[in-house]
Amino acid sequence: MIETPYYLIDKAKLTRNMERIAHVREKSGAKALLALKCFATWSVFDLMRDFMDGTTSSSLFEVRLGRERFGKETHAYSVAYGDNEIDEVVSHADKIIFNSISQLERFADKAAGIARGLRLNPQVSSSSFDLADPARPFSRLGEWDVPKVERVMDRINGFMIHNNCENKDFGLFDRMLGEIEERFGALIARVDWVSLGGGIHFTGDDYPVDAFSARLRAFSDRYGVQIYLEPGEASITKSTTLEVTVLDTLYNGKNLAIVDSSIEAHMLDLLIYRETAKVLPNEGSHSYMICGKSCLAGDVFGEFRFAEELKVGDRISFQDAAGYTMVKKNWFNGVKMPAIAIRELDGSVRTVREFTYADYEQSLS
Ligand SMILES: Cc1ncc(COP(=O)(O)O)c(C=O)c1O
């Protein structure tokens, strides 16, 4: 048995998402780039590479990882590049997308050897949670003023628009794309490619992938553009668990169980977005609040039901633990960082990364 805590990536489950992505690519003509900000565990890139067109990035280090570990088409994007990194970014990228007109003007010449694009902000999004809403008031994420964009059209041949966030609703996606067309259609007709970003839950069980693909194909035919999708969460959804062990149980008006992990250190997004972890089947007569071992009072994974009383040494699997977890894990409290393991297609499990005291020590100085 592998020592906990560890993330366990299941290749069979990952393949299911990959096959849906491949289906959408084929039906729609869109290309799919893995958004490394969500998931960058390169040990499974050998599998993903066969189903996706490449990667997109948010920084110099991500674009380099995409080029070196995934290969294929590599897009660079960042909210802002520094003078000291732009040459290296360009050296790793096939296309570069600037977040603002001023960044485009500043670096267009340095990036003259590769395709250049600009991020547009349509000022409408699927998110009502302002922390994650790219269209929030005063957003810095992209340009929205059509006459201003018109003035730089000679320096770009593509756009990126990311305004979906965990959007499971095809109707909403369709309406927002209609608004984008109304507002930016004349500009879109003048470029060669448009990336529609991530945040679209098209690998979910009930998502109407055929209607989605037809909508993408109609868009690309109307404007004569190559569409890109940048699935992060949709690429890896439900593929991975975080495996933990109960270290202690208490009763403080509720049954509590403390595990050898921490929501703040190992599943940080749940804390940021005020969501709870998922445990399956979450049935039975014993209810427990499952807590992390950091000092944060609110280090709580959630309350779940179990068939039996929990005891020290019992193992628990948190579901859906691939996206924005391994890329965000941290050394808060010096809590042991989860190892990374892979369940191969033949059912065997191998550990691909373990973290030790030396990793903790070397993350500081
Ligand atoms: C520009 C861009 N592309 C892609 C993504 C990936 O989004 P998701 O993981 O929700 O699919 C994000 C997420 O923030 C993003 O900002």
mmCIF file of C-alpha atoms and ligand atoms in Angstrom:
data_model
loop_
_atom_site.group_PDB
_atom_site.id
_atom_site.type_symbol
_atom_site.label_atom_id
_atom_site.label_comp_id
_atom_site.label_asym_id
_atom_site.label_seq_id
_atom_site.Cartn_x
_atom_site.Cartn_y
_atom_site.Cartn_z
ATOM 1 C CA MET A 1 0.000 0.000 0.000
ATOM 2 C CA ILE A 2 1.310 3.436 -0.902
ATOM 3 C CA GLU A 3 1.806 5.722 2.066
ATOM 4 C CA THR A 4 -0.722 8.576 2.195
ATOM 5 C CA PRO A 5 -1.247 11.361 1.373
ATOM 6 C CA TYR A 6 -1.107 10.909 -2.387
ATOM 7 C CA TYR A 7 -2.946 12.027 -5.496
ATOM 8 C CA LEU A 8 -3.995 9.042 -7.575
ATOM 9 C CA ILE A 9 -4.525 9.704 -11.286
ATOM 10 C CA ASP A 10 -6.577 7.004 -12.987
ATOM 11 C CA LYS A 11 -5.597 6.681 -16.645
ATOM 12 C CA ALA A 12 -8.807 4.885 -17.617
ATOM 13 C CA LYS A 13 -10.885 7.787 -16.275
ATOM 14 C CA LEU A 14 -8.571 10.307 -17.894
ATOM 15 C CA THR A 15 -8.948 8.472 -21.203
ATOM 16 C CA ARG A 16 -12.724 8.868 -21.015
ATOM 17 C CA ASN A 17 -12.297 12.680 -20.959
ATOM 18 C CA MET A 18 -9.682 12.511 -23.690
ATOM 19 C CA GLU A 19 -12.038 10.564 -25.945
ATOM 20 C CA ARG A 20 -14.740 13.201 -25.510
ATOM 21 C CA ILE A 21 -12.265 15.932 -26.360
ATOM 22 C CA ALA A 22 -11.146 14.003 -29.448
ATOM 23 C CA HIS A 23 -14.796 13.637 -30.492
ATOM 24 C CA VAL A 24 -15.396 17.394 -30.220
ATOM 25 C CA ARG A 25 -12.196 18.123 -32.148
ATOM 26 C CA GLU A 26 -13.277 15.837 -34.925
ATOM 27 C CA LYS A 27 -16.874 17.058 -35.137
ATOM 28 C CA SER A 28 -16.164 20.768 -34.728
ATOM 29 C CA GLY A 29 -12.766 21.210 -36.346
ATOM 30 C CA ALA A 30 -11.638 23.023 -33.176
ATOM 31 C CA LYS A 31 -8.198 22.344 -31.708
ATOM 32 C CA ALA A 32 -7.871 21.567 -28.002
ATOM 33 C CA LEU A 33 -4.982 22.824 -25.888
ATOM 34 C CA LEU A 34 -4.486 21.666 -22.308
ATOM 35 C CA ALA A 35 -4.516 24.654 -19.918
ATOM 36 C CA LEU A 36 -1.452 23.971 -17.791
ATOM 37 C CA LYS A 37 -2.599 26.344 -15.049
ATOM 38 C CA CYS A 38 -5.181 23.689 -14.130
ATOM 39 C CA PHE A 39 -3.171 20.527 -14.545
ATOM 40 C CA ALA A 40 0.506 20.146 -15.364
ATOM 41 C CA THR A 41 1.353 16.648 -14.139
ATOM 42 C CA TRP A 42 3.539 15.714 -17.059
ATOM 43 C CA SER A 43 3.776 12.026 -16.222
ATOM 44 C CA VAL A 44 0.447 11.514 -17.995
ATOM 45 C CA PHE A 45 1.189 13.776 -20.983
ATOM 46 C CA ASP A 46 2.183 10.700 -23.025
ATOM 47 C CA LEU A 47 -1.447 9.624 -22.831
ATOM 48 C CA MET A 48 -2.986 13.082 -23.293
ATOM 49 C CA ARG A 49 -0.793 14.012 -26.257
ATOM 50 C CA ASP A 50 -2.588 11.546 -28.524
ATOM 51 C CA PHE A 51 -5.943 13.248 -27.931
ATOM 52 C CA MET A 52 -5.050 16.948 -27.741
ATOM 53 C CA ASP A 53 -3.283 19.463 -29.963
ATOM 54 C CA GLY A 54 -0.891 20.975 -27.431
ATOM 55 C CA THR A 55 -0.880 23.270 -24.415
ATOM 56 C CA THR A 56 -1.565 26.819 -23.371
ATOM 57 C CA SER A 57 0.102 28.656 -20.549
ATOM 58 C CA SER A 58 0.006 31.547 -18.114
ATOM 59 C CA SER A 59 3.697 32.217 -17.594
ATOM 60 C CA LEU A 60 7.224 31.626 -18.832
ATOM 61 C CA PHE A 61 7.599 28.454 -16.779
ATOM 62 C CA GLU A 62 4.318 27.004 -18.025
ATOM 63 C CA VAL A 63 5.062 27.701 -21.675
ATOM 64 C CA ARG A 64 8.457 26.076 -21.254
ATOM 65 C CA LEU A 65 6.915 23.030 -19.571
ATOM 66 C CA GLY A 66 4.353 22.794 -22.372
ATOM 67 C CA ARG A 67 7.044 22.913 -25.050
ATOM 68 C CA GLU A 68 9.426 20.519 -23.298
ATOM 69 C CA ARG A 69 7.064 18.002 -21.753
ATOM 70 C CA PHE A 70 3.988 18.000 -24.019
ATOM 71 C CA GLY A 71 5.212 19.338 -27.363
ATOM 72 C CA LYS A 72 2.858 19.850 -30.314
ATOM 73 C CA GLU A 73 1.292 23.328 -30.562
ATOM 74 C CA THR A 74 2.344 25.616 -27.717
ATOM 75 C CA HIS A 75 0.522 28.845 -26.903
ATOM 76 C CA ALA A 76 1.910 31.540 -24.644
ATOM 77 C CA TYR A 77 -0.307 33.891 -22.702
ATOM 78 C CA SER A 78 0.337 35.912 -19.579
ATOM 79 C CA VAL A 79 -1.442 38.751 -17.837
ATOM 80 C CA ALA A 80 1.839 40.638 -18.250
ATOM 81 C CA TYR A 81 5.304 39.738 -19.506
ATOM 82 C CA GLY A 82 8.481 41.291 -18.190
ATOM 83 C CA ASP A 83 11.347 42.548 -20.357
ATOM 84 C CA ASN A 84 13.548 39.853 -18.848
ATOM 85 C CA GLU A 85 11.349 36.951 -19.967
ATOM 86 C CA ILE A 86 9.836 37.840 -23.329
ATOM 87 C CA ASP A 87 12.660 36.416 -25.497
ATOM 88 C CA GLU A 88 12.560 33.077 -23.751
ATOM 89 C CA VAL A 89 8.759 32.958 -23.886
ATOM 90 C CA VAL A 90 8.864 33.557 -27.643
ATOM 91 C CA SER A 91 11.520 30.855 -28.057
ATOM 92 C CA HIS A 92 9.138 28.230 -26.608
ATOM 93 C CA ALA A 93 5.882 29.323 -28.279
ATOM 94 C CA ASP A 94 4.082 28.882 -31.602
ATOM 95 C CA LYS A 95 1.654 31.680 -30.795
ATOM 96 C CA ILE A 96 1.735 34.433 -28.202
ATOM 97 C CA ILE A 97 -1.384 36.151 -26.886
ATOM 98 C CA PHE A 98 -0.991 39.535 -25.264
ATOM 99 C CA ASN A 99 -3.355 40.616 -22.534
ATOM 100 C CA SER A 100 -3.346 44.299 -23.421
ATOM 101 C CA ILE A 101 -2.644 46.603 -26.332
ATOM 102 C CA SER A 102 0.233 48.156 -24.421
ATOM 103 C CA GLN A 103 1.928 44.755 -23.961
ATOM 104 C CA LEU A 104 1.336 44.011 -27.648
ATOM 105 C CA GLU A 105 2.909 47.291 -28.686
ATOM 106 C CA ARG A 106 5.801 46.829 -26.308
ATOM 107 C CA PHE A 107 6.692 43.303 -27.439
ATOM 108 C CA ALA A 108 5.249 42.913 -30.973
ATOM 109 C CA ASP A 109 8.652 43.278 -32.608
ATOM 110 C CA LYS A 110 10.333 40.766 -30.314
ATOM 111 C CA ALA A 111 7.526 38.325 -31.123
ATOM 112 C CA ALA A 112 7.549 39.071 -34.855
ATOM 113 C CA GLY A 113 8.719 35.542 -35.700
ATOM 114 C CA ILE A 114 5.593 33.822 -34.298
ATOM 115 C CA ALA A 115 1.825 34.358 -34.555
ATOM 116 C CA ARG A 116 0.529 37.111 -32.263
ATOM 117 C CA GLY A 117 -2.885 37.527 -30.738
ATOM 118 C CA LEU A 118 -4.732 39.742 -28.290
ATOM 119 C CA ARG A 119 -7.063 38.853 -25.441
ATOM 120 C CA LEU A 120 -10.540 40.337 -25.776
ATOM 121 C CA ASN A 121 -12.808 40.852 -22.798
ATOM 122 C CA PRO A 122 -16.463 40.590 -23.852
ATOM 123 C CA GLN A 123 -17.609 42.024 -20.499
ATOM 124 C CA VAL A 124 -19.980 39.122 -20.009
ATOM 125 C CA SER A 125 -19.162 35.827 -18.296
ATOM 126 C CA SER A 126 -20.735 32.695 -16.855
ATOM 127 C CA SER A 127 -19.399 33.366 -13.377
ATOM 128 C CA SER A 128 -21.153 35.291 -10.657
ATOM 129 C CA PHE A 129 -18.324 34.740 -8.164
ATOM 130 C CA ASP A 130 -16.312 37.915 -8.602
ATOM 131 C CA LEU A 131 -12.993 36.323 -7.611
ATOM 132 C CA ALA A 132 -13.241 34.121 -10.707
ATOM 133 C CA ASP A 133 -15.131 36.458 -13.008
ATOM 134 C CA PRO A 134 -12.935 37.708 -15.883
ATOM 135 C CA ALA A 135 -15.674 40.219 -16.743
ATOM 136 C CA ARG A 136 -15.834 41.728 -13.249
ATOM 137 C CA PRO A 137 -15.913 45.530 -13.072
ATOM 138 C CA PHE A 138 -12.532 47.085 -13.874
ATOM 139 C CA SER A 139 -11.190 43.689 -14.987
ATOM 140 C CA ARG A 140 -7.581 43.731 -16.217
ATOM 141 C CA LEU A 141 -8.150 40.616 -18.340
ATOM 142 C CA GLY A 142 -8.227 41.684 -21.971
ATOM 143 C CA GLU A 143 -9.289 44.586 -24.167
ATOM 144 C CA TRP A 144 -12.929 45.448 -24.848
ATOM 145 C CA ASP A 145 -12.886 48.737 -26.772
ATOM 146 C CA VAL A 146 -13.437 47.905 -30.482
ATOM 147 C CA PRO A 147 -12.006 51.151 -31.985
ATOM 148 C CA LYS A 148 -8.859 50.745 -29.864
ATOM 149 C CA VAL A 149 -8.434 47.142 -31.007
ATOM 150 C CA GLU A 150 -9.021 48.169 -34.619
ATOM 151 C CA ARG A 151 -5.922 50.325 -34.490
ATOM 152 C CA VAL A 152 -3.637 47.325 -33.800
ATOM 153 C CA MET A 153 -5.185 44.809 -36.194
ATOM 154 C CA ASP A 154 -2.118 44.958 -38.444
ATOM 155 C CA ARG A 155 -0.015 43.462 -35.621
ATOM 156 C CA ILE A 156 -2.144 40.405 -34.773
ATOM 157 C CA ASN A 157 -3.820 37.508 -36.545
ATOM 158 C CA GLY A 158 -5.845 36.023 -33.686
ATOM 159 C CA PHE A 159 -7.840 36.593 -30.520
ATOM 160 C CA MET A 160 -8.299 34.821 -27.209
ATOM 161 C CA ILE A 161 -11.518 35.197 -25.243
ATOM 162 C CA HIS A 162 -11.890 33.395 -21.912
ATOM 163 C CA ASN A 163 -15.187 34.184 -20.237
ATOM 164 C CA ASN A 164 -16.569 30.789 -19.242
ATOM 165 C CA CYS A 165 -16.081 29.437 -15.765
ATOM 166 C CA GLU A 166 -17.195 25.913 -14.828
ATOM 167 C CA ASN A 167 -19.988 26.464 -17.355
ATOM 168 C CA LYS A 168 -22.121 23.322 -17.681
ATOM 169 C CA ASP A 169 -24.930 25.108 -19.535
ATOM 170 C CA PHE A 170 -24.642 24.900 -23.339
ATOM 171 C CA GLY A 171 -27.490 27.412 -23.764
ATOM 172 C CA LEU A 172 -25.564 29.995 -21.768
ATOM 173 C CA PHE A 173 -22.376 29.298 -23.739
ATOM 174 C CA ASP A 174 -24.330 29.709 -26.981
ATOM 175 C CA ARG A 175 -25.938 33.004 -25.892
ATOM 176 C CA MET A 176 -22.660 34.475 -24.716
ATOM 177 C CA LEU A 177 -20.944 33.472 -27.961
ATOM 178 C CA GLY A 178 -23.784 35.258 -29.782
ATOM 179 C CA GLU A 179 -23.054 38.403 -27.759
ATOM 180 C CA ILE A 180 -19.362 38.074 -28.600
ATOM 181 C CA GLU A 181 -20.259 37.830 -32.291
ATOM 182 C CA GLU A 182 -22.467 40.908 -32.118
ATOM 183 C CA ARG A 183 -19.779 42.923 -30.473
ATOM 184 C CA PHE A 184 -16.583 41.647 -32.077
ATOM 185 C CA GLY A 185 -17.837 39.849 -35.247
ATOM 186 C CA ALA A 186 -16.345 42.387 -37.652
ATOM 187 C CA LEU A 187 -12.940 42.072 -35.972
ATOM 188 C CA ILE A 188 -13.117 38.281 -35.772
ATOM 189 C CA ALA A 189 -13.735 38.120 -39.531
ATOM 190 C CA ARG A 190 -10.334 39.771 -40.010
ATOM 191 C CA VAL A 191 -8.215 37.224 -38.078
ATOM 192 C CA ASP A 192 -7.155 33.610 -38.704
ATOM 193 C CA TRP A 193 -7.772 32.046 -35.312
ATOM 194 C CA VAL A 194 -9.822 32.556 -32.156
ATOM 195 C CA SER A 195 -9.276 30.782 -28.867
ATOM 196 C CA LEU A 196 -12.443 30.508 -26.806
ATOM 197 C CA GLY A 197 -10.501 29.749 -23.616
ATOM 198 C CA GLY A 198 -11.454 27.210 -20.983
ATOM 199 C CA GLY A 199 -14.208 26.889 -18.429
ATOM 200 C CA ILE A 200 -16.602 24.925 -20.659
ATOM 201 C CA HIS A 201 -17.650 21.638 -19.069
ATOM 202 C CA PHE A 202 -18.065 19.794 -22.333
ATOM 203 C CA THR A 203 -16.688 16.480 -21.059
ATOM 204 C CA GLY A 204 -19.429 16.290 -18.409
ATOM 205 C CA ASP A 205 -21.882 13.386 -18.613
ATOM 206 C CA ASP A 206 -24.930 15.224 -19.931
ATOM 207 C CA TYR A 207 -23.241 17.918 -21.989
ATOM 208 C CA PRO A 208 -24.711 18.141 -25.532
ATOM 209 C CA VAL A 209 -21.378 17.671 -27.291
ATOM 210 C CA ASP A 210 -22.883 17.412 -30.748
ATOM 211 C CA ALA A 211 -24.795 20.699 -30.474
ATOM 212 C CA PHE A 212 -21.651 22.269 -28.996
ATOM 213 C CA SER A 213 -19.506 20.966 -31.867
ATOM 214 C CA ALA A 214 -22.025 22.194 -34.453
ATOM 215 C CA ARG A 215 -22.020 25.651 -32.837
ATOM 216 C CA LEU A 216 -18.229 25.788 -32.992
ATOM 217 C CA ARG A 217 -18.162 24.641 -36.591
ATOM 218 C CA ALA A 218 -20.767 27.242 -37.601
ATOM 219 C CA PHE A 219 -18.721 29.958 -35.878
ATOM 220 C CA SER A 220 -15.508 28.944 -37.566
ATOM 221 C CA ASP A 221 -17.218 28.707 -40.980
ATOM 222 C CA ARG A 222 -18.907 32.096 -40.590
ATOM 223 C CA TYR A 223 -15.688 33.956 -39.823
ATOM 224 C CA GLY A 224 -13.171 31.708 -41.556
ATOM 225 C CA VAL A 225 -11.199 31.110 -38.347
ATOM 226 C CA GLN A 226 -9.514 28.168 -36.664
ATOM 227 C CA ILE A 227 -11.070 27.767 -33.222
ATOM 228 C CA TYR A 228 -9.035 26.709 -30.209
ATOM 229 C CA LEU A 229 -10.430 25.458 -26.921
ATOM 230 C CA GLU A 230 -8.318 25.590 -23.758
ATOM 231 C CA PRO A 231 -9.821 22.927 -21.505
ATOM 232 C CA GLY A 232 -8.278 22.682 -18.057
ATOM 233 C CA GLU A 233 -10.861 21.202 -15.739
ATOM 234 C CA ALA A 234 -12.726 19.523 -18.609
ATOM 235 C CA SER A 235 -9.569 17.583 -19.525
ATOM 236 C CA ILE A 236 -9.063 15.985 -16.150
ATOM 237 C CA THR A 237 -12.442 16.101 -14.418
ATOM 238 C CA LYS A 238 -13.190 13.074 -12.215
ATOM 239 C CA SER A 239 -9.891 11.405 -13.121
ATOM 240 C CA THR A 240 -8.086 11.701 -9.812
ATOM 241 C CA THR A 241 -8.515 11.216 -6.073
ATOM 242 C CA LEU A 242 -6.593 12.489 -3.078
ATOM 243 C CA GLU A 243 -5.956 9.514 -0.784
ATOM 244 C CA VAL A 244 -5.634 10.279 2.921
ATOM 245 C CA THR A 245 -5.557 8.468 6.270
ATOM 246 C CA VAL A 246 -7.405 9.247 9.496
ATOM 247 C CA LEU A 247 -4.924 10.275 12.210
ATOM 248 C CA ASP A 248 -7.328 11.101 15.042
ATOM 249 C CA THR A 249 -11.021 11.225 15.905
ATOM 250 C CA LEU A 250 -12.749 13.543 18.378
ATOM 251 C CA TYR A 251 -16.260 14.442 19.436
ATOM 252 C CA ASN A 252 -16.882 18.164 19.914
ATOM 253 C CA GLY A 253 -20.641 18.256 19.497
ATOM 254 C CA LYS A 254 -20.000 16.624 16.123
ATOM 255 C CA ASN A 255 -17.872 13.660 15.158
ATOM 256 C CA LEU A 256 -14.576 14.951 13.790
ATOM 257 C CA ALA A 257 -11.838 13.055 11.999
ATOM 258 C CA ILE A 258 -8.431 14.572 11.326
ATOM 259 C CA VAL A 259 -6.566 13.328 8.272
ATOM 260 C CA ASP A 260 -2.929 13.486 7.138
ATOM 261 C CA SER A 261 -3.610 16.224 4.594
ATOM 262 C CA SER A 262 -4.816 19.815 4.540
ATOM 263 C CA ILE A 263 -7.412 21.498 2.366
ATOM 264 C CA GLU A 264 -5.341 24.673 2.430
ATOM 265 C CA ALA A 265 -2.165 22.926 1.298
ATOM 266 C CA HIS A 266 -3.517 20.207 -1.013
ATOM 267 C CA MET A 267 -6.948 21.256 -2.348
ATOM 268 C CA LEU A 268 -6.656 25.009 -2.006
ATOM 269 C CA ASP A 269 -9.293 25.937 -4.588
ATOM 270 C CA LEU A 270 -12.028 24.384 -2.471
ATOM 271 C CA LEU A 271 -11.126 26.766 0.319
ATOM 272 C CA ILE A 272 -10.861 29.800 -1.952
ATOM 273 C CA TYR A 273 -14.207 29.143 -3.628
ATOM 274 C CA ARG A 274 -15.896 27.993 -0.398
ATOM 275 C CA GLU A 275 -16.725 24.537 -1.652
ATOM 276 C CA THR A 276 -16.416 21.195 0.088
ATOM 277 C CA ALA A 277 -14.524 18.140 -1.060
ATOM 278 C CA LYS A 278 -16.409 15.102 -2.406
ATOM 279 C CA VAL A 279 -16.465 11.670 -0.824
ATOM 280 C CA LEU A 280 -18.350 8.729 -2.362
ATOM 281 C CA PRO A 281 -20.778 7.159 -1.764
ATOM 282 C CA ASN A 282 -21.393 9.585 1.144
ATOM 283 C CA GLU A 283 -24.000 7.236 2.634
ATOM 284 C CA GLY A 284 -24.470 5.495 5.957
ATOM 285 C CA SER A 285 -25.474 6.277 9.517
ATOM 286 C CA HIS A 286 -22.153 7.776 10.692
ATOM 287 C CA SER A 287 -21.556 11.426 9.954
ATOM 288 C CA TYR A 288 -18.122 13.040 10.285
ATOM 289 C CA MET A 289 -16.585 16.399 9.697
ATOM 290 C CA ILE A 290 -13.294 15.588 7.950
ATOM 291 C CA CYS A 291 -10.592 18.054 8.945
ATOM 292 C CA GLY A 292 -7.067 18.788 7.764
ATOM 293 C CA LYS A 293 -4.016 18.774 9.997
ATOM 294 C CA SER A 294 -2.854 22.363 9.475
ATOM 295 C CA CYS A 295 -3.340 24.981 12.177
ATOM 296 C CA LEU A 296 -5.999 26.849 10.163
ATOM 297 C CA ALA A 297 -9.243 26.709 12.149
ATOM 298 C CA GLY A 298 -11.230 26.325 8.943
ATOM 299 C CA ASP A 299 -9.087 23.533 7.519
ATOM 300 C CA VAL A 300 -12.163 21.394 6.883
ATOM 301 C CA PHE A 301 -12.762 19.183 3.825
ATOM 302 C CA GLY A 302 -16.480 18.852 4.569
ATOM 303 C CA GLU A 303 -19.036 16.680 6.353
ATOM 304 C CA PHE A 304 -19.668 13.231 4.967
ATOM 305 C CA ARG A 305 -21.550 10.066 5.805
ATOM 306 C CA PHE A 306 -19.896 6.692 6.286
ATOM 307 C CA ALA A 307 -21.246 3.166 6.716
ATOM 308 C CA GLU A 308 -18.999 2.461 9.722
ATOM 309 C CA GLU A 309 -17.490 4.488 12.538
ATOM 310 C CA LEU A 310 -14.163 5.972 11.441
ATOM 311 C CA LYS A 311 -11.050 4.778 13.258
ATOM 312 C CA VAL A 312 -7.432 5.868 13.228
ATOM 313 C CA GLY A 313 -5.776 4.300 10.175
ATOM 314 C CA ASP A 314 -8.886 4.287 7.971
ATOM 315 C CA ARG A 315 -8.372 5.594 4.475
ATOM 316 C CA ILE A 316 -10.573 8.170 2.731
ATOM 317 C CA SER A 317 -10.568 9.162 -0.959
ATOM 318 C CA PHE A 318 -11.478 12.710 -1.907
ATOM 319 C CA GLN A 319 -12.920 12.659 -5.402
ATOM 320 C CA ASP A 320 -12.187 14.910 -8.337
ATOM 321 C CA ALA A 321 -8.802 16.033 -7.098
ATOM 322 C CA ALA A 322 -6.867 16.739 -10.312
ATOM 323 C CA GLY A 323 -7.705 20.335 -11.243
ATOM 324 C CA TYR A 324 -5.996 23.270 -9.530
ATOM 325 C CA THR A 325 -4.640 20.952 -6.798
ATOM 326 C CA MET A 326 -1.230 19.589 -7.760
ATOM 327 C CA VAL A 327 -0.360 22.916 -9.435
ATOM 328 C CA LYS A 328 -1.294 24.810 -6.246
ATOM 329 C CA LYS A 329 -0.070 22.542 -3.475
ATOM 330 C CA ASN A 330 2.136 24.269 -0.953
ATOM 331 C CA TRP A 331 4.233 23.685 2.127
ATOM 332 C CA PHE A 332 2.018 25.467 4.662
ATOM 333 C CA ASN A 333 2.748 24.149 8.162
ATOM 334 C CA GLY A 334 5.363 21.855 6.600
ATOM 335 C CA VAL A 335 2.566 19.321 6.061
ATOM 336 C CA LYS A 336 3.887 16.447 3.965
ATOM 337 C CA MET A 337 3.115 17.103 0.329
ATOM 338 C CA PRO A 338 1.053 14.328 -1.280
ATOM 339 C CA ALA A 339 2.958 11.971 -3.535
ATOM 340 C CA ILE A 340 1.647 11.519 -7.084
ATOM 341 C CA ALA A 341 0.670 8.037 -8.237
ATOM 342 C CA ILE A 342 -0.844 6.728 -11.453
ATOM 343 C CA ARG A 343 -3.236 3.841 -11.943
ATOM 344 C CA GLU A 344 -2.226 2.390 -15.294
ATOM 345 C CA LEU A 345 -4.719 1.004 -17.785
ATOM 346 C CA ASP A 346 -3.889 -2.561 -16.600
ATOM 347 C CA GLY A 347 -4.891 -1.603 -13.033
ATOM 348 C CA SER A 348 -1.371 -1.493 -11.574
ATOM 349 C CA VAL A 349 -0.472 1.585 -9.524
ATOM 350 C CA ARG A 350 2.947 3.244 -9.554
ATOM 351 C CA THR A 351 4.234 6.242 -7.634
ATOM 352 C CA VAL A 352 5.772 8.814 -9.981
ATOM 353 C CA ARG A 353 6.758 11.497 -7.466
ATOM 354 C CA GLU A 354 7.376 11.680 -3.741
ATOM 355 C CA PHE A 355 8.187 14.797 -1.772
ATOM 356 C CA THR A 356 10.625 14.764 1.117
ATOM 357 C CA TYR A 357 11.988 17.044 3.792
ATOM 358 C CA ALA A 358 14.672 18.126 1.296
ATOM 359 C CA ASP A 359 11.967 19.478 -1.061
ATOM 360 C CA TYR A 360 10.442 21.441 1.801
ATOM 361 C CA GLU A 361 13.801 22.801 2.908
ATOM 362 C CA GLN A 362 14.783 23.723 -0.620
ATOM 363 C CA SER A 363 11.563 25.608 -1.230
ATOM 364 C CA LEU A 364 12.933 28.141 1.259
ATOM 365 C CA SER A 365 16.310 29.517 2.095
HETATM 366 C C1 LIG B 1 -7.172 31.969 -20.368
HETATM 367 C C2 LIG B 1 -7.616 30.698 -19.729
HETATM 368 N N1 LIG B 1 -7.686 29.584 -20.472
HETATM 369 C C3 LIG B 1 -8.075 28.403 -19.940
HETATM 370 C C4 LIG B 1 -8.416 28.299 -18.603
HETATM 371 C C5 LIG B 1 -8.809 26.955 -18.061
HETATM 372 O O1 LIG B 1 -10.067 26.977 -17.471
HETATM 373 P P1 LIG B 1 -10.769 25.671 -16.935
HETATM 374 O O2 LIG B 1 -9.803 24.921 -16.083
HETATM 375 O O3 LIG B 1 -11.927 26.163 -16.148
HETATM 376 O O4 LIG B 1 -11.189 24.883 -18.142
HETATM 377 C C6 LIG B 1 -8.377 29.450 -17.795
HETATM 378 C C7 LIG B 1 -8.751 29.391 -16.370
HETATM 379 O O5 LIG B 1 -8.728 30.311 -15.634
HETATM 380 C C8 LIG B 1 -7.960 30.687 -18.374
HETATM 381 O O6 LIG B 1 -7.874 31.805 -17.635
#
